[in-house]
Amino acid sequence: MTLIRRLLKDRRGISEYVAAASLIPVLMLLFAMAIQLTVLGVLQLAVNEAAFEAARSAARSSTPYATAVQTAQNFANGFILGWKNKVQVTMVQTPNNPGDPVTVQVSFPVPQFFSPLQTKTVYGSSSQIWEERP
């Protein structure tokens, strides 16, 4: 009890506690922003790699669009939550003859931690040459 009275009489101790307590929300905000940027970077890398793998497999297939969609959906399905349901695959340039380019674009919405922020979508694109099939 005497410790509490002594703390209440000492104005310097209270002001230091208030200053420290006011920094906690700022530190939490900075921590959340760091996590958001990390998630954004990881998803950008995953989308770029998924686009490359989808274009590479489509370039070797007789049905390039279906193969690209299947490859992109299966790419990060095991380690990114909701990947298979949310990933969008677009074939920008569909090949007609061997030697034509196959261009695949993959997009994925980034989950937001702060509701006032707009939803960001990351995009990845890759092109390969459609190979001749024997």
mmCIF file of N, CA and C in Angstrom:
data_model
loop_
_atom_site.group_PDB
_atom_site.id
_atom_site.type_symbol
_atom_site.label_atom_id
_atom_site.label_comp_id
_atom_site.label_asym_id
_atom_site.label_seq_id
_atom_site.Cartn_x
_atom_site.Cartn_y
_atom_site.Cartn_z
ATOM 1 N N MET A 1 0.822 -1.190 0.000
ATOM 2 C CA MET A 1 0.000 0.000 0.000
ATOM 3 C C MET A 1 0.869 1.258 0.000
ATOM 4 N N THR A 2 1.936 1.224 0.721
ATOM 5 C CA THR A 2 2.815 2.387 0.744
ATOM 6 C C THR A 2 3.506 2.579 -0.599
ATOM 7 N N LEU A 3 3.733 1.476 -1.290
ATOM 8 C CA LEU A 3 4.350 1.567 -2.616
ATOM 9 C C LEU A 3 3.424 2.293 -3.593
ATOM 10 N N ILE A 4 2.138 2.006 -3.534
ATOM 11 C CA ILE A 4 1.170 2.665 -4.415
ATOM 12 C C ILE A 4 1.093 4.154 -4.088
ATOM 13 N N ARG A 5 1.070 4.504 -2.784
ATOM 14 C CA ARG A 5 1.031 5.925 -2.403
ATOM 15 C C ARG A 5 2.280 6.653 -2.877
ATOM 16 N N ARG A 6 3.407 5.990 -2.715
ATOM 17 C CA ARG A 6 4.658 6.609 -3.142
ATOM 18 C C ARG A 6 4.660 6.826 -4.665
ATOM 19 N N LEU A 7 4.122 5.828 -5.431
ATOM 20 C CA LEU A 7 4.058 5.949 -6.886
ATOM 21 C C LEU A 7 3.115 7.069 -7.312
ATOM 22 N N LEU A 8 1.985 7.212 -6.606
ATOM 23 C CA LEU A 8 1.040 8.269 -6.943
ATOM 24 C C LEU A 8 1.582 9.653 -6.608
ATOM 25 N N LYS A 9 2.408 9.767 -5.601
ATOM 26 C CA LYS A 9 3.001 11.055 -5.247
ATOM 27 C C LYS A 9 4.108 11.437 -6.221
ATOM 28 N N ASP A 10 4.782 10.451 -6.783
ATOM 29 C CA ASP A 10 5.887 10.718 -7.702
ATOM 30 C C ASP A 10 5.336 10.928 -9.106
ATOM 31 N N ARG A 11 5.213 12.166 -9.526
ATOM 32 C CA ARG A 11 4.652 12.496 -10.845
ATOM 33 C C ARG A 11 5.564 12.032 -11.993
ATOM 34 N N ARG A 12 6.839 11.994 -11.766
ATOM 35 C CA ARG A 12 7.773 11.580 -12.809
ATOM 36 C C ARG A 12 7.542 10.117 -13.198
ATOM 37 N N GLY A 13 7.265 9.251 -12.241
ATOM 38 C CA GLY A 13 7.035 7.840 -12.527
ATOM 39 C C GLY A 13 5.789 7.620 -13.355
ATOM 40 N N ILE A 14 4.732 8.350 -13.062
ATOM 41 C CA ILE A 14 3.487 8.210 -13.813
ATOM 42 C C ILE A 14 3.657 8.698 -15.246
ATOM 43 N N SER A 15 4.343 9.802 -15.422
ATOM 44 C CA SER A 15 4.520 10.335 -16.780
ATOM 45 C C SER A 15 5.348 9.384 -17.644
ATOM 46 N N GLU A 16 6.291 8.686 -17.045
ATOM 47 C CA GLU A 16 7.075 7.716 -17.815
ATOM 48 C C GLU A 16 6.221 6.520 -18.222
ATOM 49 N N TYR A 17 5.312 6.098 -17.351
ATOM 50 C CA TYR A 17 4.406 5.007 -17.702
ATOM 51 C C TYR A 17 3.448 5.416 -18.818
ATOM 52 N N VAL A 18 2.967 6.634 -18.751
ATOM 53 C CA VAL A 18 2.058 7.133 -19.793
ATOM 54 C C VAL A 18 2.793 7.233 -21.131
ATOM 55 N N ALA A 19 4.020 7.704 -21.105
ATOM 56 C CA ALA A 19 4.802 7.809 -22.338
ATOM 57 C C ALA A 19 5.067 6.427 -22.940
ATOM 58 N N ALA A 20 5.388 5.469 -22.087
ATOM 59 C CA ALA A 20 5.637 4.115 -22.582
ATOM 60 C C ALA A 20 4.357 3.486 -23.112
ATOM 61 N N ALA A 21 3.244 3.724 -22.426
ATOM 62 C CA ALA A 21 1.971 3.162 -22.878
ATOM 63 C C ALA A 21 1.505 3.786 -24.182
ATOM 64 N N SER A 22 1.851 5.030 -24.435
ATOM 65 C CA SER A 22 1.434 5.662 -25.693
ATOM 66 C C SER A 22 2.247 5.139 -26.880
ATOM 67 N N LEU A 23 3.402 4.582 -26.629
ATOM 68 C CA LEU A 23 4.220 4.033 -27.721
ATOM 69 C C LEU A 23 3.763 2.649 -28.161
ATOM 70 N N ILE A 24 3.063 1.939 -27.325
ATOM 71 C CA ILE A 24 2.652 0.573 -27.650
ATOM 72 C C ILE A 24 1.784 0.508 -28.909
ATOM 73 N N PRO A 25 0.747 1.348 -29.087
ATOM 74 C CA PRO A 25 -0.023 1.276 -30.337
ATOM 75 C C PRO A 25 0.801 1.599 -31.581
ATOM 76 N N VAL A 26 1.739 2.530 -31.441
ATOM 77 C CA VAL A 26 2.592 2.880 -32.583
ATOM 78 C C VAL A 26 3.468 1.697 -32.964
ATOM 79 N N LEU A 27 4.038 1.036 -31.982
ATOM 80 C CA LEU A 27 4.874 -0.138 -32.263
ATOM 81 C C LEU A 27 4.061 -1.276 -32.858
ATOM 82 N N MET A 28 2.848 -1.461 -32.379
ATOM 83 C CA MET A 28 1.984 -2.508 -32.940
ATOM 84 C C MET A 28 1.626 -2.196 -34.393
ATOM 85 N N LEU A 29 1.374 -0.929 -34.691
ATOM 86 C CA LEU A 29 1.070 -0.530 -36.065
ATOM 87 C C LEU A 29 2.268 -0.779 -36.981
ATOM 88 N N LEU A 30 3.448 -0.418 -36.529
ATOM 89 C CA LEU A 30 4.650 -0.669 -37.335
ATOM 90 C C LEU A 30 4.885 -2.167 -37.545
ATOM 91 N N PHE A 31 4.644 -2.961 -36.532
ATOM 92 C CA PHE A 31 4.795 -4.404 -36.645
ATOM 93 C C PHE A 31 3.795 -4.983 -37.650
ATOM 94 N N ALA A 32 2.545 -4.527 -37.581
ATOM 95 C CA ALA A 32 1.526 -5.006 -38.517
ATOM 96 C C ALA A 32 1.858 -4.589 -39.948
ATOM 97 N N MET A 33 2.386 -3.387 -40.128
ATOM 98 C CA MET A 33 2.769 -2.939 -41.470
ATOM 99 C C MET A 33 3.930 -3.780 -42.014
ATOM 100 N N ALA A 34 4.863 -4.134 -41.156
ATOM 101 C CA ALA A 34 5.979 -4.986 -41.586
ATOM 102 C C ALA A 34 5.471 -6.354 -42.015
ATOM 103 N N ILE A 35 4.523 -6.896 -41.270
ATOM 104 C CA ILE A 35 3.949 -8.197 -41.645
ATOM 105 C C ILE A 35 3.206 -8.081 -42.973
ATOM 106 N N GLN A 36 2.453 -6.993 -43.167
ATOM 107 C CA GLN A 36 1.715 -6.795 -44.420
ATOM 108 C C GLN A 36 2.663 -6.717 -45.612
ATOM 109 N N LEU A 37 3.768 -5.995 -45.466
ATOM 110 C CA LEU A 37 4.739 -5.902 -46.558
ATOM 111 C C LEU A 37 5.412 -7.245 -46.835
ATOM 112 N N THR A 38 5.649 -8.020 -45.796
ATOM 113 C CA THR A 38 6.231 -9.347 -45.983
ATOM 114 C C THR A 38 5.274 -10.261 -46.738
ATOM 115 N N VAL A 39 3.998 -10.234 -46.363
ATOM 116 C CA VAL A 39 2.988 -11.035 -47.063
ATOM 117 C C VAL A 39 2.907 -10.608 -48.524
ATOM 118 N N LEU A 40 2.930 -9.305 -48.773
ATOM 119 C CA LEU A 40 2.879 -8.796 -50.147
ATOM 120 C C LEU A 40 4.069 -9.292 -50.961
ATOM 121 N N GLY A 41 5.251 -9.257 -50.382
ATOM 122 C CA GLY A 41 6.445 -9.725 -51.091
ATOM 123 C C GLY A 41 6.415 -11.217 -51.384
ATOM 124 N N VAL A 42 5.992 -12.006 -50.420
ATOM 125 C CA VAL A 42 5.920 -13.458 -50.621
ATOM 126 C C VAL A 42 4.900 -13.792 -51.698
ATOM 127 N N LEU A 43 3.748 -13.125 -51.672
ATOM 128 C CA LEU A 43 2.729 -13.396 -52.692
ATOM 129 C C LEU A 43 3.179 -12.955 -54.078
ATOM 130 N N GLN A 44 3.923 -11.857 -54.157
ATOM 131 C CA GLN A 44 4.430 -11.415 -55.466
ATOM 132 C C GLN A 44 5.396 -12.450 -56.037
ATOM 133 N N LEU A 45 6.265 -12.968 -55.204
ATOM 134 C CA LEU A 45 7.183 -14.019 -55.665
ATOM 135 C C LEU A 45 6.427 -15.269 -56.102
ATOM 136 N N ALA A 46 5.420 -15.661 -55.336
ATOM 137 C CA ALA A 46 4.641 -16.857 -55.671
ATOM 138 C C ALA A 46 3.888 -16.679 -56.978
ATOM 139 N N VAL A 47 3.322 -15.504 -57.197
ATOM 140 C CA VAL A 47 2.569 -15.248 -58.426
ATOM 141 C C VAL A 47 3.501 -15.241 -59.631
ATOM 142 N N ASN A 48 4.670 -14.647 -59.496
ATOM 143 C CA ASN A 48 5.633 -14.655 -60.603
ATOM 144 C C ASN A 48 6.067 -16.077 -60.954
ATOM 145 N N GLU A 49 6.351 -16.862 -59.938
ATOM 146 C CA GLU A 49 6.777 -18.244 -60.194
ATOM 147 C C GLU A 49 5.638 -19.083 -60.760
ATOM 148 N N ALA A 50 4.415 -18.853 -60.282
ATOM 149 C CA ALA A 50 3.263 -19.591 -60.806
ATOM 150 C C ALA A 50 3.036 -19.257 -62.276
ATOM 151 N N ALA A 51 3.207 -17.991 -62.645
ATOM 152 C CA ALA A 51 3.052 -17.605 -64.051
ATOM 153 C C ALA A 51 4.116 -18.279 -64.918
ATOM 154 N N PHE A 52 5.345 -18.331 -64.413
ATOM 155 C CA PHE A 52 6.410 -18.987 -65.171
ATOM 156 C C PHE A 52 6.127 -20.472 -65.356
ATOM 157 N N GLU A 53 5.751 -21.138 -64.270
ATOM 158 C CA GLU A 53 5.473 -22.575 -64.352
ATOM 159 C C GLU A 53 4.270 -22.859 -65.241
ATOM 160 N N ALA A 54 3.243 -22.015 -65.162
ATOM 161 C CA ALA A 54 2.053 -22.217 -65.997
ATOM 162 C C ALA A 54 2.394 -22.033 -67.478
ATOM 163 N N ALA A 55 3.177 -21.009 -67.796
ATOM 164 C CA ALA A 55 3.566 -20.792 -69.199
ATOM 165 C C ALA A 55 4.474 -21.908 -69.695
ATOM 166 N N ARG A 56 5.358 -22.375 -68.845
ATOM 167 C CA ARG A 56 6.278 -23.448 -69.233
ATOM 168 C C ARG A 56 5.531 -24.743 -69.518
ATOM 169 N N SER A 57 4.559 -25.077 -68.669
ATOM 170 C CA SER A 57 3.806 -26.311 -68.902
ATOM 171 C C SER A 57 2.835 -26.157 -70.070
ATOM 172 N N ALA A 58 2.294 -24.953 -70.264
ATOM 173 C CA ALA A 58 1.383 -24.727 -71.394
ATOM 174 C C ALA A 58 2.123 -24.812 -72.717
ATOM 175 N N ALA A 59 3.391 -24.421 -72.730
ATOM 176 C CA ALA A 59 4.174 -24.447 -73.965
ATOM 177 C C ALA A 59 4.465 -25.870 -74.424
ATOM 178 N N ARG A 60 4.308 -26.828 -73.535
ATOM 179 C CA ARG A 60 4.582 -28.229 -73.875
ATOM 180 C C ARG A 60 3.321 -29.060 -74.000
ATOM 181 N N SER A 61 2.174 -28.411 -73.995
ATOM 182 C CA SER A 61 0.908 -29.143 -73.969
ATOM 183 C C SER A 61 0.128 -28.922 -75.261
ATOM 184 N N SER A 62 -0.712 -29.891 -75.584
ATOM 185 C CA SER A 62 -1.590 -29.741 -76.747
ATOM 186 C C SER A 62 -2.820 -28.904 -76.391
ATOM 187 N N THR A 63 -3.148 -28.775 -75.101
ATOM 188 C CA THR A 63 -4.228 -27.897 -74.630
ATOM 189 C C THR A 63 -3.611 -26.865 -73.687
ATOM 190 N N PRO A 64 -3.046 -25.788 -74.235
ATOM 191 C CA PRO A 64 -2.255 -24.876 -73.407
ATOM 192 C C PRO A 64 -3.049 -24.154 -72.320
ATOM 193 N N TYR A 65 -4.272 -23.709 -72.597
ATOM 194 C CA TYR A 65 -5.011 -22.939 -71.586
ATOM 195 C C TYR A 65 -5.380 -23.803 -70.384
ATOM 196 N N ALA A 66 -5.928 -24.983 -70.628
ATOM 197 C CA ALA A 66 -6.321 -25.871 -69.525
ATOM 198 C C ALA A 66 -5.103 -26.280 -68.695
ATOM 199 N N THR A 67 -4.008 -26.533 -69.359
ATOM 200 C CA THR A 67 -2.788 -26.911 -68.656
ATOM 201 C C THR A 67 -2.257 -25.755 -67.818
ATOM 202 N N ALA A 68 -2.309 -24.542 -68.354
ATOM 203 C CA ALA A 68 -1.836 -23.366 -67.613
ATOM 204 C C ALA A 68 -2.670 -23.128 -66.370
ATOM 205 N N VAL A 69 -3.990 -23.239 -66.485
ATOM 206 C CA VAL A 69 -4.876 -23.031 -65.336
ATOM 207 C C VAL A 69 -4.613 -24.089 -64.273
ATOM 208 N N GLN A 70 -4.518 -25.339 -64.683
ATOM 209 C CA GLN A 70 -4.287 -26.429 -63.723
ATOM 210 C C GLN A 70 -2.945 -26.279 -63.021
ATOM 211 N N THR A 71 -1.917 -25.917 -63.766
ATOM 212 C CA THR A 71 -0.584 -25.757 -63.179
ATOM 213 C C THR A 71 -0.561 -24.600 -62.195
ATOM 214 N N ALA A 72 -1.160 -23.474 -62.550
ATOM 215 C CA ALA A 72 -1.171 -22.315 -61.657
ATOM 216 C C ALA A 72 -1.982 -22.589 -60.396
ATOM 217 N N GLN A 73 -3.091 -23.291 -60.524
ATOM 218 C CA GLN A 73 -3.904 -23.604 -59.346
ATOM 219 C C GLN A 73 -3.191 -24.565 -58.404
ATOM 220 N N ASN A 74 -2.444 -25.476 -58.944
ATOM 221 C CA ASN A 74 -1.746 -26.456 -58.116
ATOM 222 C C ASN A 74 -0.424 -25.930 -57.559
ATOM 223 N N PHE A 75 0.078 -24.824 -58.099
ATOM 224 C CA PHE A 75 1.424 -24.357 -57.751
ATOM 225 C C PHE A 75 1.591 -24.080 -56.261
ATOM 226 N N ALA A 76 0.789 -23.208 -55.686
ATOM 227 C CA ALA A 76 0.959 -22.814 -54.275
ATOM 228 C C ALA A 76 -0.200 -23.277 -53.413
ATOM 229 N N ASN A 77 -0.925 -24.263 -53.875
ATOM 230 C CA ASN A 77 -2.102 -24.715 -53.149
ATOM 231 C C ASN A 77 -1.763 -25.227 -51.753
ATOM 232 N N GLY A 78 -0.600 -25.781 -51.554
ATOM 233 C CA GLY A 78 -0.251 -26.345 -50.266
ATOM 234 C C GLY A 78 0.272 -25.356 -49.246
ATOM 235 N N PHE A 79 0.794 -24.187 -49.684
ATOM 236 C CA PHE A 79 1.400 -23.295 -48.704
ATOM 237 C C PHE A 79 0.816 -21.890 -48.660
ATOM 238 N N ILE A 80 -0.131 -21.539 -49.515
ATOM 239 C CA ILE A 80 -0.814 -20.248 -49.436
ATOM 240 C C ILE A 80 -2.303 -20.522 -49.276
ATOM 241 N N LEU A 81 -2.850 -20.033 -48.194
ATOM 242 C CA LEU A 81 -4.243 -20.281 -47.851
ATOM 243 C C LEU A 81 -5.185 -19.677 -48.896
ATOM 244 N N GLY A 82 -6.074 -20.488 -49.450
ATOM 245 C CA GLY A 82 -7.056 -20.032 -50.423
ATOM 246 C C GLY A 82 -6.518 -19.827 -51.826
ATOM 247 N N TRP A 83 -5.330 -20.334 -52.100
ATOM 248 C CA TRP A 83 -4.701 -20.108 -53.408
ATOM 249 C C TRP A 83 -5.559 -20.646 -54.550
ATOM 250 N N LYS A 84 -5.984 -21.899 -54.445
ATOM 251 C CA LYS A 84 -6.678 -22.554 -55.552
ATOM 252 C C LYS A 84 -7.997 -21.854 -55.891
ATOM 253 N N ASN A 85 -8.682 -21.304 -54.886
ATOM 254 C CA ASN A 85 -9.973 -20.667 -55.123
ATOM 255 C C ASN A 85 -9.854 -19.222 -55.597
ATOM 256 N N LYS A 86 -8.773 -18.534 -55.228
ATOM 257 C CA LYS A 86 -8.668 -17.105 -55.514
ATOM 258 C C LYS A 86 -7.742 -16.750 -56.673
ATOM 259 N N VAL A 87 -6.880 -17.665 -57.079
ATOM 260 C CA VAL A 87 -5.938 -17.347 -58.151
ATOM 261 C C VAL A 87 -6.688 -17.223 -59.483
ATOM 262 N N GLN A 88 -6.310 -16.226 -60.260
ATOM 263 C CA GLN A 88 -6.900 -16.006 -61.580
ATOM 264 C C GLN A 88 -5.816 -16.208 -62.632
ATOM 265 N N VAL A 89 -6.137 -16.984 -63.648
ATOM 266 C CA VAL A 89 -5.183 -17.274 -64.716
ATOM 267 C C VAL A 89 -5.774 -16.788 -66.031
ATOM 268 N N THR A 90 -5.003 -16.000 -66.750
ATOM 269 C CA THR A 90 -5.424 -15.484 -68.046
ATOM 270 C C THR A 90 -4.349 -15.805 -69.069
ATOM 271 N N MET A 91 -4.773 -16.332 -70.198
ATOM 272 C CA MET A 91 -3.825 -16.560 -71.278
ATOM 273 C C MET A 91 -3.947 -15.376 -72.228
ATOM 274 N N VAL A 92 -2.978 -14.499 -72.158
ATOM 275 C CA VAL A 92 -2.998 -13.264 -72.935
ATOM 276 C C VAL A 92 -2.865 -13.564 -74.418
ATOM 277 N N GLN A 93 -2.018 -14.497 -74.745
ATOM 278 C CA GLN A 93 -1.771 -14.832 -76.145
ATOM 279 C C GLN A 93 -1.849 -16.341 -76.293
ATOM 280 N N THR A 94 -2.869 -16.810 -76.988
ATOM 281 C CA THR A 94 -3.049 -18.240 -77.206
ATOM 282 C C THR A 94 -2.324 -18.642 -78.487
ATOM 283 N N PRO A 95 -1.511 -19.690 -78.425
ATOM 284 C CA PRO A 95 -0.764 -20.095 -79.617
ATOM 285 C C PRO A 95 -1.645 -20.856 -80.612
ATOM 286 N N ASN A 96 -1.332 -20.683 -81.875
ATOM 287 C CA ASN A 96 -2.021 -21.423 -82.930
ATOM 288 C C ASN A 96 -1.092 -22.393 -83.638
ATOM 289 N N ASN A 97 0.165 -21.999 -83.775
ATOM 290 C CA ASN A 97 1.154 -22.815 -84.494
ATOM 291 C C ASN A 97 2.391 -22.984 -83.611
ATOM 292 N N PRO A 98 3.119 -24.080 -83.806
ATOM 293 C CA PRO A 98 4.381 -24.223 -83.074
ATOM 294 C C PRO A 98 5.299 -23.042 -83.365
ATOM 295 N N GLY A 99 5.931 -22.526 -82.324
ATOM 296 C CA GLY A 99 6.786 -21.352 -82.451
ATOM 297 C C GLY A 99 6.091 -20.073 -82.017
ATOM 298 N N ASP A 100 4.757 -20.111 -81.842
ATOM 299 C CA ASP A 100 4.029 -18.935 -81.346
ATOM 300 C C ASP A 100 4.276 -18.774 -79.846
ATOM 301 N N PRO A 101 4.257 -17.537 -79.368
ATOM 302 C CA PRO A 101 4.451 -17.346 -77.924
ATOM 303 C C PRO A 101 3.196 -17.701 -77.126
ATOM 304 N N VAL A 102 3.404 -18.228 -75.947
ATOM 305 C CA VAL A 102 2.346 -18.511 -74.982
ATOM 306 C C VAL A 102 2.572 -17.535 -73.825
ATOM 307 N N THR A 103 1.640 -16.617 -73.614
ATOM 308 C CA THR A 103 1.778 -15.640 -72.538
ATOM 309 C C THR A 103 0.684 -15.880 -71.511
ATOM 310 N N VAL A 104 1.096 -16.102 -70.272
ATOM 311 C CA VAL A 104 0.171 -16.399 -69.179
ATOM 312 C C VAL A 104 0.314 -15.312 -68.116
ATOM 313 N N GLN A 105 -0.833 -14.801 -67.659
ATOM 314 C CA GLN A 105 -0.837 -13.831 -66.566
ATOM 315 C C GLN A 105 -1.588 -14.444 -65.384
ATOM 316 N N VAL A 106 -0.981 -14.362 -64.194
ATOM 317 C CA VAL A 106 -1.566 -14.901 -62.975
ATOM 318 C C VAL A 106 -1.751 -13.745 -61.997
ATOM 319 N N SER A 107 -2.914 -13.699 -61.338
ATOM 320 C CA SER A 107 -3.164 -12.657 -60.338
ATOM 321 C C SER A 107 -3.745 -13.288 -59.076
ATOM 322 N N PHE A 108 -3.478 -12.624 -57.946
ATOM 323 C CA PHE A 108 -3.953 -13.118 -56.653
ATOM 324 C C PHE A 108 -4.206 -11.933 -55.738
ATOM 325 N N PRO A 109 -5.384 -11.871 -55.077
ATOM 326 C CA PRO A 109 -5.650 -10.750 -54.161
ATOM 327 C C PRO A 109 -4.884 -10.927 -52.845
ATOM 328 N N VAL A 110 -4.275 -9.848 -52.389
ATOM 329 C CA VAL A 110 -3.505 -9.871 -51.151
ATOM 330 C C VAL A 110 -4.444 -9.629 -49.974
ATOM 331 N N PRO A 111 -4.432 -10.487 -48.965
ATOM 332 C CA PRO A 111 -5.279 -10.238 -47.794
ATOM 333 C C PRO A 111 -4.795 -8.989 -47.056
ATOM 334 N N GLN A 112 -5.738 -8.152 -46.614
ATOM 335 C CA GLN A 112 -5.419 -6.902 -45.921
ATOM 336 C C GLN A 112 -5.646 -7.057 -44.427
ATOM 337 N N PHE A 113 -4.746 -6.505 -43.629
ATOM 338 C CA PHE A 113 -4.908 -6.510 -42.185
ATOM 339 C C PHE A 113 -5.703 -5.311 -41.696
ATOM 340 N N PHE A 114 -5.737 -4.255 -42.495
ATOM 341 C CA PHE A 114 -6.449 -3.044 -42.119
ATOM 342 C C PHE A 114 -7.608 -2.852 -43.073
ATOM 343 N N SER A 115 -8.810 -2.776 -42.567
ATOM 344 C CA SER A 115 -9.985 -2.660 -43.434
ATOM 345 C C SER A 115 -10.038 -1.361 -44.237
ATOM 346 N N PRO A 116 -9.475 -0.215 -43.767
ATOM 347 C CA PRO A 116 -9.549 0.989 -44.603
ATOM 348 C C PRO A 116 -8.711 0.902 -45.879
ATOM 349 N N LEU A 117 -7.740 0.005 -45.913
ATOM 350 C CA LEU A 117 -6.898 -0.109 -47.105
ATOM 351 C C LEU A 117 -7.652 -0.811 -48.220
ATOM 352 N N GLN A 118 -7.370 -0.408 -49.437
ATOM 353 C CA GLN A 118 -7.991 -1.057 -50.581
ATOM 354 C C GLN A 118 -7.321 -2.411 -50.813
ATOM 355 N N THR A 119 -8.106 -3.328 -51.345
ATOM 356 C CA THR A 119 -7.555 -4.647 -51.652
ATOM 357 C C THR A 119 -6.548 -4.515 -52.788
ATOM 358 N N LYS A 120 -5.385 -5.060 -52.595
ATOM 359 C CA LYS A 120 -4.328 -5.019 -53.601
ATOM 360 C C LYS A 120 -4.250 -6.386 -54.253
ATOM 361 N N THR A 121 -4.032 -6.390 -55.536
ATOM 362 C CA THR A 121 -3.865 -7.629 -56.285
ATOM 363 C C THR A 121 -2.462 -7.634 -56.875
ATOM 364 N N VAL A 122 -1.771 -8.751 -56.716
ATOM 365 C CA VAL A 122 -0.443 -8.879 -57.304
ATOM 366 C C VAL A 122 -0.569 -9.649 -58.618
ATOM 367 N N TYR A 123 0.249 -9.264 -59.591
ATOM 368 C CA TYR A 123 0.207 -9.847 -60.929
ATOM 369 C C TYR A 123 1.574 -10.400 -61.297
ATOM 370 N N GLY A 124 1.552 -11.485 -62.038
ATOM 371 C CA GLY A 124 2.764 -12.049 -62.598
ATOM 372 C C GLY A 124 2.489 -12.483 -64.023
ATOM 373 N N SER A 125 3.465 -12.319 -64.883
ATOM 374 C CA SER A 125 3.281 -12.673 -66.287
ATOM 375 C C SER A 125 4.533 -13.364 -66.801
ATOM 376 N N SER A 126 4.324 -14.314 -67.704
ATOM 377 C CA SER A 126 5.456 -15.026 -68.284
ATOM 378 C C SER A 126 5.097 -15.473 -69.697
ATOM 379 N N SER A 127 6.096 -15.521 -70.549
ATOM 380 C CA SER A 127 5.905 -15.971 -71.933
ATOM 381 C C SER A 127 6.901 -17.089 -72.241
ATOM 382 N N GLN A 128 6.406 -18.041 -73.013
ATOM 383 C CA GLN A 128 7.235 -19.142 -73.492
ATOM 384 C C GLN A 128 6.877 -19.373 -74.961
ATOM 385 N N ILE A 129 7.664 -20.155 -75.652
ATOM 386 C CA ILE A 129 7.390 -20.496 -77.054
ATOM 387 C C ILE A 129 6.727 -21.862 -77.086
ATOM 388 N N TRP A 130 5.592 -21.929 -77.784
ATOM 389 C CA TRP A 130 4.846 -23.182 -77.897
ATOM 390 C C TRP A 130 5.671 -24.160 -78.731
ATOM 391 N N GLU A 131 5.934 -25.322 -78.149
ATOM 392 C CA GLU A 131 6.792 -26.299 -78.804
ATOM 393 C C GLU A 131 6.010 -27.180 -79.765
ATOM 394 N N GLU A 132 6.742 -27.717 -80.706
ATOM 395 C CA GLU A 132 6.139 -28.655 -81.634
ATOM 396 C C GLU A 132 5.947 -29.998 -80.959
ATOM 397 N N ARG A 133 4.790 -30.587 -81.149
ATOM 398 C CA ARG A 133 4.517 -31.896 -80.577
ATOM 399 C C ARG A 133 4.695 -32.954 -81.653
ATOM 400 N N PRO A 134 5.355 -34.050 -81.344
ATOM 401 C CA PRO A 134 5.565 -35.084 -82.374
ATOM 402 C C PRO A 134 4.282 -35.794 -82.745
#
